[in-house]
Amino acid sequence: MVVSHDRRAERGSMRPDLQREIVRTILDLAERDTTQLSDAALTIAVDDYVSTAVFAAEQHHLFRARPIVVGLSCDLREPGDYLASDSGGVPFVVVRGPDRSLRAFVNVCRHRGSPLVEPGIGHHERAFHCGFHGWVYDFDGAVTARPNSAGGFESLDDRCYALLARPVAEAHGLVFLRAVGDEPVVPDDELGDMADELDAFAFAEYHRFDGWQSEWQANWKLLIDTFLETYHVAALHADTVARHFLVRPSMFAAFGPHIRFHSLMKSVLTLRDRPESEWDLLAHGTVEYFIAPNVVLNYSVDHLAVYRFVPLAADRTRATLTMYTPREITTDTETTHYRRTLALHQRVSGGQDFTKQEQIQRTLGSGALDHIVFGRNEPAAIHFHRTTRALLDECPIAGVPPAPQRDH
């Protein structure tokens, strides 16, 4: 929920009609001294955060079988640019080929299973080179050389030892990948009506600035929970952003399992005294698009912060924060500004939100509680947990306890 207002984005932005619609709703809620409420409170069993069986089901059904957002198109701006990470424990690499289209592969040499490239982004001119024995693969995944092998692999069919391809697609400035299986990825089918909203931002035109990666002793869902309600702002962020941001009213919109949420400043309430034609939502906070299962696009007036949460165990998560700017940063003044903005993200999210979730994880792991509860005033978080559990219940696997959530 970090926002800065020193400069405005020069390219795409949220549609003005949508901004006015959101402001209208917020002002109405404030006038009635209330907030958006869910139909019922939700009780969640602690097993959802600590069970290794639930974790295994999530890895298989949410992070391997379903399409996920792995980055932005601008991470792969030129031929030879690649992005390597993992999902559901499966390592992958996405590369932009000479024809400027994307290819995705399991990031594993077919010889002895060594990773081809280290996690992160980079550039190779024409091929991938395995660092173990030197096998070479082109950007179509074909083996092109086995140096120093003395004919030791002549009996093998090279076609059987090409890199394992994975479905990949890009749309609306985002890159989607399926870690397991061959079913094509169709971004608009995954995003539904959210696709039109994202299009307006022109994220494909953005530039990668810098990022921050960290690991937390907390379940991945706990870290996402912090982005989906403002109820905690007054208490947890009392010494950082609480003096600026609203606790209520707040609101969200659902797009299947995906969510648009807003972290708004108290100053948004001053818009009631201005004509609708002058309403500018983005001058008064951030807009967050949660793309299931694990990515948050945090949009502010002058930058985009992308949070990606990769579950490593039931109680351990890797969090990656990457900041993007609407144009390439070329001056020391701009660099200083964005360094400070990135540091504020780290201070609020890492220093307060994620640190608190580590404390909660220890509590849940102790067995002291058998459930926690989300109130009706936390509707976006309730929607997240309902839809996440529904996706698992569609594809149950052995050892996963039945749905432990109860509405009240």
Coordinates of C-alpha atoms in Angstrom, one line a residue:
M1 CA 0.0 0.0 0.0
V2 CA 2.9 2.3 -0.8
V3 CA 2.2 5.4 -3.0
S4 CA 4.2 8.3 -4.2
H5 CA 3.0 11.4 -6.0
D6 CA 6.0 13.3 -7.2
R7 CA 5.4 12.6 -10.9
R8 CA 2.6 11.1 -13.0
A9 CA 2.8 8.2 -15.4
E10 CA 3.2 9.3 -18.9
R11 CA 1.7 6.2 -20.6
G12 CA -1.4 4.2 -19.8
S13 CA -3.5 4.5 -16.7
M14 CA -6.8 3.4 -15.2
R15 CA -9.8 4.4 -17.3
P16 CA -11.3 7.7 -16.1
D17 CA -14.9 6.3 -16.1
L18 CA -13.7 3.4 -13.8
Q19 CA -12.0 5.8 -11.5
R20 CA -15.1 7.9 -11.1
E21 CA -17.2 4.8 -10.5
I22 CA -14.9 3.7 -7.6
V23 CA -14.8 7.2 -6.1
R24 CA -18.6 7.4 -6.2
T25 CA -18.8 4.1 -4.3
I26 CA -16.2 5.1 -1.7
L27 CA -17.9 8.5 -1.1
D28 CA -21.3 6.8 -0.7
L29 CA -19.8 4.3 1.8
A30 CA -18.2 7.1 3.7
E31 CA -21.5 9.1 3.8
R32 CA -23.2 6.1 5.3
D33 CA -20.3 5.5 7.8
T34 CA -19.7 1.9 6.6
T35 CA -17.6 -0.2 4.3
Q36 CA -18.1 -2.9 1.8
L37 CA -19.2 -6.0 3.6
S38 CA -19.1 -9.7 2.7
D39 CA -22.3 -11.7 3.0
A40 CA -20.9 -13.6 6.0
A41 CA -17.8 -13.9 8.1
L42 CA -15.5 -16.8 7.3
T43 CA -13.8 -19.3 9.6
I44 CA -10.7 -21.0 8.2
A45 CA -9.0 -24.1 9.8
V46 CA -5.4 -23.6 10.8
D47 CA -4.6 -26.6 8.6
D48 CA -5.0 -24.3 5.6
Y49 CA -1.8 -22.6 6.6
V50 CA 0.2 -25.5 8.2
S51 CA -0.8 -28.8 6.6
T52 CA 1.7 -30.4 4.3
A53 CA -1.1 -32.2 2.5
V54 CA -2.8 -28.9 1.7
F55 CA 0.5 -27.5 0.6
A56 CA 1.1 -30.5 -1.7
A57 CA -2.4 -30.0 -3.3
E58 CA -1.7 -26.3 -3.8
Q59 CA 1.6 -27.0 -5.4
H60 CA 0.0 -29.5 -7.9
H61 CA -3.3 -27.8 -8.7
L62 CA -2.5 -24.1 -8.3
F63 CA 1.1 -23.7 -9.2
R64 CA 1.8 -26.5 -11.7
A65 CA -1.5 -27.3 -13.5
R66 CA -2.9 -23.7 -13.7
P67 CA -1.4 -20.8 -15.7
I68 CA 0.5 -18.3 -13.6
V69 CA 1.9 -14.9 -14.2
V70 CA 5.7 -15.1 -14.1
G71 CA 6.7 -11.6 -15.2
L72 CA 6.0 -8.7 -17.5
S73 CA 6.6 -8.5 -21.2
C74 CA 9.2 -5.8 -20.6
D75 CA 11.3 -8.3 -18.7
L76 CA 11.9 -9.9 -22.1
R77 CA 12.2 -6.9 -24.3
E78 CA 14.8 -8.1 -26.8
P79 CA 15.6 -11.4 -28.6
G80 CA 17.8 -13.5 -26.3
D81 CA 16.3 -12.0 -23.1
Y82 CA 15.3 -14.7 -20.6
L83 CA 13.5 -15.0 -17.3
A84 CA 14.1 -18.0 -15.0
S85 CA 12.2 -18.9 -11.9
D86 CA 10.1 -21.8 -10.6
S87 CA 6.5 -22.6 -9.9
G88 CA 5.2 -25.5 -7.8
G89 CA 8.8 -26.6 -7.5
V90 CA 9.2 -26.9 -11.3
P91 CA 12.1 -24.7 -12.6
F92 CA 11.4 -22.9 -15.9
V93 CA 13.0 -20.5 -18.3
V94 CA 11.2 -18.2 -20.7
V95 CA 13.1 -16.7 -23.6
R96 CA 12.3 -14.2 -26.4
G97 CA 13.3 -15.8 -29.6
P98 CA 14.8 -14.3 -32.8
D99 CA 11.3 -13.8 -34.2
R100 CA 10.3 -11.9 -30.9
S101 CA 7.9 -14.6 -29.8
L102 CA 8.2 -16.3 -26.4
R103 CA 9.3 -19.9 -25.7
A104 CA 9.2 -21.6 -22.3
F105 CA 11.1 -24.7 -21.2
V106 CA 11.8 -26.6 -18.1
N107 CA 15.1 -25.1 -16.9
V108 CA 16.9 -28.5 -16.9
C109 CA 19.5 -29.9 -19.2
R110 CA 18.4 -33.3 -20.6
H111 CA 21.8 -34.9 -20.0
R112 CA 22.1 -35.0 -16.2
G113 CA 19.4 -32.6 -14.9
S114 CA 21.6 -29.6 -14.3
P115 CA 19.9 -26.2 -14.4
L116 CA 20.7 -24.3 -17.6
V117 CA 20.5 -20.8 -16.2
E118 CA 20.4 -19.3 -12.8
P119 CA 17.1 -17.8 -11.5
G120 CA 16.6 -14.2 -12.5
I121 CA 16.7 -12.3 -15.8
G122 CA 19.5 -12.2 -18.3
H123 CA 20.5 -12.2 -21.9
H124 CA 22.1 -14.9 -24.2
E125 CA 23.0 -14.1 -27.7
R126 CA 22.0 -17.3 -29.5
A127 CA 21.8 -20.3 -27.2
F128 CA 21.7 -21.8 -23.7
H129 CA 24.9 -23.5 -22.4
C130 CA 24.8 -26.0 -19.6
G131 CA 27.4 -25.2 -17.0
F132 CA 27.9 -28.9 -16.1
H133 CA 29.1 -30.6 -19.3
G134 CA 28.7 -27.8 -21.9
W135 CA 25.6 -29.1 -23.8
V136 CA 24.2 -26.4 -26.0
Y137 CA 20.5 -25.7 -26.8
D138 CA 19.1 -23.2 -29.3
F139 CA 16.1 -21.1 -28.4
D140 CA 13.7 -23.7 -29.9
G141 CA 15.0 -26.1 -27.3
A142 CA 17.0 -28.3 -29.7
V143 CA 20.4 -29.8 -28.8
T144 CA 23.0 -28.3 -31.1
A145 CA 26.3 -29.4 -29.5
R146 CA 27.8 -31.8 -27.0
P147 CA 31.4 -30.6 -26.8
N148 CA 34.1 -33.1 -25.8
S149 CA 31.8 -36.1 -25.8
A150 CA 33.9 -38.1 -28.2
G151 CA 30.8 -39.5 -29.9
G152 CA 29.5 -40.9 -26.6
F153 CA 25.9 -39.9 -27.5
E154 CA 25.7 -40.9 -31.1
S155 CA 23.2 -43.6 -30.5
L156 CA 20.7 -41.2 -29.0
D157 CA 18.0 -39.4 -31.0
D158 CA 18.5 -35.7 -30.4
R159 CA 14.8 -35.1 -30.8
C160 CA 14.2 -37.1 -27.6
Y161 CA 16.7 -34.9 -25.6
A162 CA 15.4 -31.5 -26.6
L163 CA 14.4 -29.2 -23.8
L164 CA 10.9 -29.9 -22.4
A165 CA 8.7 -27.1 -23.7
R166 CA 5.9 -25.5 -21.7
P167 CA 2.9 -23.5 -22.8
V168 CA 3.5 -19.7 -22.6
A169 CA 1.7 -16.6 -23.7
E170 CA 1.8 -12.9 -23.2
A171 CA -1.1 -10.4 -23.2
H172 CA -1.8 -7.0 -21.5
G173 CA 1.9 -6.7 -20.8
L174 CA 2.0 -9.9 -18.7
V175 CA 3.7 -13.2 -19.3
F176 CA 1.7 -16.4 -18.4
L177 CA 3.1 -19.9 -18.2
R178 CA 1.9 -23.4 -17.3
A179 CA 4.6 -25.3 -15.4
V180 CA 3.2 -28.8 -16.1
G181 CA 1.1 -30.1 -19.1
D182 CA 0.7 -29.1 -22.7
E183 CA -2.7 -27.3 -22.6
P184 CA -2.3 -23.9 -24.2
V185 CA -2.4 -20.8 -22.1
V186 CA -5.1 -18.3 -23.1
P187 CA -4.7 -15.2 -20.9
D188 CA -8.1 -13.6 -21.7
D189 CA -9.8 -16.8 -20.7
E190 CA -7.9 -16.7 -17.4
L191 CA -8.5 -13.0 -16.7
G192 CA -12.1 -12.6 -17.8
D193 CA -13.3 -9.0 -17.6
M194 CA -10.1 -8.0 -15.8
A195 CA -8.3 -8.2 -19.1
D196 CA -10.0 -5.0 -20.4
E197 CA -9.0 -3.1 -17.3
L198 CA -5.4 -4.2 -17.4
D199 CA -5.1 -3.2 -21.1
A200 CA -5.6 0.5 -20.2
F201 CA -2.4 0.6 -18.2
A202 CA -0.1 -0.3 -21.2
F203 CA 2.3 -2.3 -18.9
A204 CA 4.1 -3.7 -22.0
E205 CA 5.6 -0.2 -22.4
Y206 CA 7.1 -0.1 -18.9
H207 CA 10.7 -0.5 -17.9
R208 CA 12.2 -2.7 -15.2
F209 CA 13.9 -0.6 -12.5
D210 CA 15.0 -2.9 -9.7
G211 CA 13.8 -5.4 -7.2
W212 CA 14.1 -7.2 -3.9
Q213 CA 13.9 -10.9 -3.1
S214 CA 13.4 -12.3 0.4
E215 CA 12.3 -15.5 2.1
W216 CA 9.8 -15.6 5.0
Q217 CA 8.9 -18.3 7.5
A218 CA 5.2 -17.9 6.7
N219 CA 2.6 -19.6 4.5
W220 CA 2.2 -17.9 1.1
K221 CA -1.5 -17.2 1.8
L222 CA -0.6 -15.2 4.9
L223 CA 1.6 -12.9 2.9
I224 CA -1.2 -12.3 0.3
D225 CA -3.7 -11.7 3.1
T226 CA -2.0 -8.4 4.0
F227 CA -2.7 -7.0 0.5
L228 CA -6.5 -7.7 0.7
E229 CA -7.7 -5.6 3.6
T230 CA -7.0 -2.2 5.2
Y231 CA -8.4 -3.2 8.6
H232 CA -4.9 -3.6 9.9
V233 CA -3.5 -0.3 8.7
A234 CA -4.2 1.8 11.9
A235 CA -2.6 -0.6 14.2
L236 CA 0.2 -2.3 12.3
H237 CA 1.3 0.7 10.2
A238 CA 0.9 3.3 12.9
D239 CA 4.5 4.6 12.4
T240 CA 4.6 4.5 8.6
V241 CA 1.6 5.0 6.4
A242 CA -1.4 5.0 8.8
R243 CA -1.6 8.7 9.1
H244 CA -2.3 9.0 5.4
F245 CA -4.4 5.9 4.5
L246 CA -8.1 5.0 5.1
V247 CA -9.0 2.1 7.3
R248 CA -12.5 2.3 6.0
P249 CA -14.4 2.6 3.8
S250 CA -12.7 0.1 1.5
M251 CA -14.0 -1.9 -1.5
F252 CA -13.0 -4.6 -4.0
A253 CA -14.2 -6.1 -7.2
A254 CA -14.0 -9.8 -8.1
F255 CA -13.1 -11.3 -11.5
G256 CA -13.5 -15.0 -10.9
P257 CA -10.6 -15.8 -8.5
H258 CA -8.9 -12.5 -9.3
I259 CA -9.4 -9.3 -7.4
R260 CA -9.1 -5.5 -7.8
F261 CA -8.5 -3.9 -4.4
H262 CA -7.8 -0.2 -3.5
S263 CA -5.6 1.2 -0.8
L264 CA -6.8 4.8 -0.6
M265 CA -5.6 7.8 1.2
K266 CA -7.8 9.9 3.5
S267 CA -7.6 12.7 1.0
V268 CA -9.9 10.8 -1.4
L269 CA -12.8 12.0 0.7
T270 CA -12.1 15.6 -0.3
L271 CA -13.3 14.7 -3.8
R272 CA -16.9 15.0 -2.6
D273 CA -16.4 18.8 -2.9
R274 CA -15.3 18.7 -6.5
P275 CA -17.2 17.9 -9.7
E276 CA -17.0 14.4 -11.0
S277 CA -15.1 15.6 -14.1
E278 CA -12.2 16.5 -11.8
W279 CA -12.1 13.2 -9.8
D280 CA -8.7 11.5 -10.0
L281 CA -8.6 8.3 -8.0
L282 CA -5.0 7.6 -8.6
A283 CA -3.8 10.9 -7.0
H284 CA -5.2 9.4 -3.7
G285 CA -3.8 5.9 -3.4
T286 CA -2.9 2.7 -5.1
V287 CA -4.8 0.1 -7.2
E288 CA -3.9 -3.5 -6.6
Y289 CA -4.8 -6.3 -9.0
F290 CA -4.4 -9.7 -7.5
I291 CA -4.0 -12.3 -10.2
A292 CA -4.6 -15.8 -8.7
P293 CA -2.9 -17.6 -7.3
N294 CA 0.1 -15.6 -6.2
V295 CA 0.8 -12.2 -8.0
V296 CA -0.1 -8.7 -6.9
L297 CA 0.2 -5.8 -9.3
N298 CA 0.4 -2.7 -7.1
Y299 CA -0.1 0.4 -9.3
S300 CA 0.6 3.9 -8.3
V301 CA 0.8 7.1 -10.2
D302 CA 4.5 6.8 -11.1
H303 CA 5.4 3.1 -10.8
L304 CA 4.2 -0.5 -10.8
A305 CA 5.3 -2.8 -8.0
V306 CA 4.8 -6.5 -8.8
Y307 CA 4.8 -8.9 -5.9
R308 CA 5.2 -12.6 -6.6
F309 CA 4.9 -15.2 -3.8
V310 CA 6.4 -18.6 -4.5
P311 CA 5.6 -21.3 -1.9
L312 CA 8.6 -23.3 -0.8
A313 CA 7.0 -25.2 2.1
A314 CA 3.8 -24.9 4.1
D315 CA 5.6 -22.5 6.3
R316 CA 8.1 -20.9 4.0
T317 CA 7.6 -18.5 1.0
R318 CA 9.9 -16.6 -1.3
A319 CA 8.7 -13.1 -2.0
T320 CA 9.9 -11.2 -5.1
L321 CA 9.2 -7.5 -5.4
T322 CA 10.0 -5.9 -8.8
M323 CA 9.5 -2.2 -9.5
Y324 CA 8.7 -0.9 -13.0
T325 CA 8.5 2.6 -14.3
P326 CA 6.5 4.1 -17.2
R327 CA 9.7 5.2 -18.9
E328 CA 13.4 4.4 -18.7
I329 CA 15.1 6.2 -15.7
T330 CA 18.0 8.2 -16.9
T331 CA 18.8 10.9 -14.2
D332 CA 20.3 10.7 -10.8
T333 CA 17.3 12.6 -9.4
E334 CA 14.9 10.0 -10.7
T335 CA 17.0 7.1 -9.6
T336 CA 17.1 8.5 -6.0
H337 CA 13.4 9.0 -6.0
Y338 CA 12.7 5.4 -7.1
R339 CA 15.3 4.0 -4.7
R340 CA 13.4 5.7 -1.9
T341 CA 10.1 4.3 -3.2
L342 CA 11.5 0.8 -3.3
A343 CA 12.9 1.2 0.2
L344 CA 9.5 2.3 1.4
H345 CA 7.9 -0.8 -0.1
Q346 CA 10.5 -2.9 1.7
R347 CA 10.0 -1.1 5.0
V348 CA 6.2 -1.4 5.0
S349 CA 5.7 -4.8 3.4
G350 CA 8.8 -6.6 4.7
G351 CA 9.4 -4.7 7.9
Q352 CA 5.8 -4.7 9.1
D353 CA 3.4 -6.9 7.0
F354 CA 5.5 -9.9 6.4
T355 CA 7.2 -9.8 9.8
K356 CA 3.8 -9.9 11.4
Q357 CA 2.8 -12.9 9.3
E358 CA 5.9 -14.8 10.4
Q359 CA 4.7 -14.2 14.0
I360 CA 1.3 -15.5 13.1
Q361 CA 2.7 -18.6 11.4
R362 CA 4.5 -19.5 14.6
T363 CA 1.3 -19.1 16.5
L364 CA -0.6 -21.3 14.0
G365 CA 2.1 -23.9 14.0
S366 CA 2.1 -24.2 17.8
G367 CA -1.4 -25.8 17.8
A368 CA -2.8 -23.2 20.1
L369 CA -5.6 -22.4 17.7
D370 CA -7.7 -24.7 15.5
H371 CA -9.1 -21.9 13.3
I372 CA -9.0 -18.1 12.6
V373 CA -11.7 -15.9 11.3
F374 CA -12.2 -13.1 8.7
G375 CA -14.9 -10.6 9.4
R376 CA -17.5 -9.3 7.0
N377 CA -15.4 -6.1 6.8
E378 CA -12.6 -8.1 5.1
P379 CA -14.5 -9.1 1.9
A380 CA -11.6 -9.3 -0.5
A381 CA -9.6 -11.7 1.8
I382 CA -12.8 -13.8 2.2
H383 CA -13.1 -14.0 -1.6
F384 CA -9.5 -15.0 -1.9
H385 CA -9.8 -17.9 0.5
R386 CA -13.2 -19.1 -0.8
T387 CA -12.0 -19.2 -4.4
T388 CA -8.6 -20.7 -3.6
R389 CA -10.2 -23.5 -1.6
A390 CA -12.9 -24.0 -4.4
L391 CA -10.1 -24.5 -6.9
L392 CA -8.6 -27.2 -4.7
D393 CA -11.9 -28.9 -4.0
E394 CA -12.5 -29.2 -7.8
C395 CA -9.4 -31.4 -8.0
P396 CA -9.0 -33.3 -4.6
I397 CA -6.0 -35.5 -4.0
A398 CA -5.3 -38.1 -1.4
G399 CA -4.4 -36.8 2.0
V400 CA -6.0 -33.4 1.7
P401 CA -8.6 -32.7 4.4
P402 CA -12.1 -31.7 3.3
A403 CA -12.9 -28.0 2.9
P404 CA -12.4 -26.5 6.4
Q405 CA -13.9 -23.1 5.8
R406 CA -17.3 -22.1 7.4
D407 CA -19.4 -19.1 6.7
H408 CA -21.2 -17.4 9.6

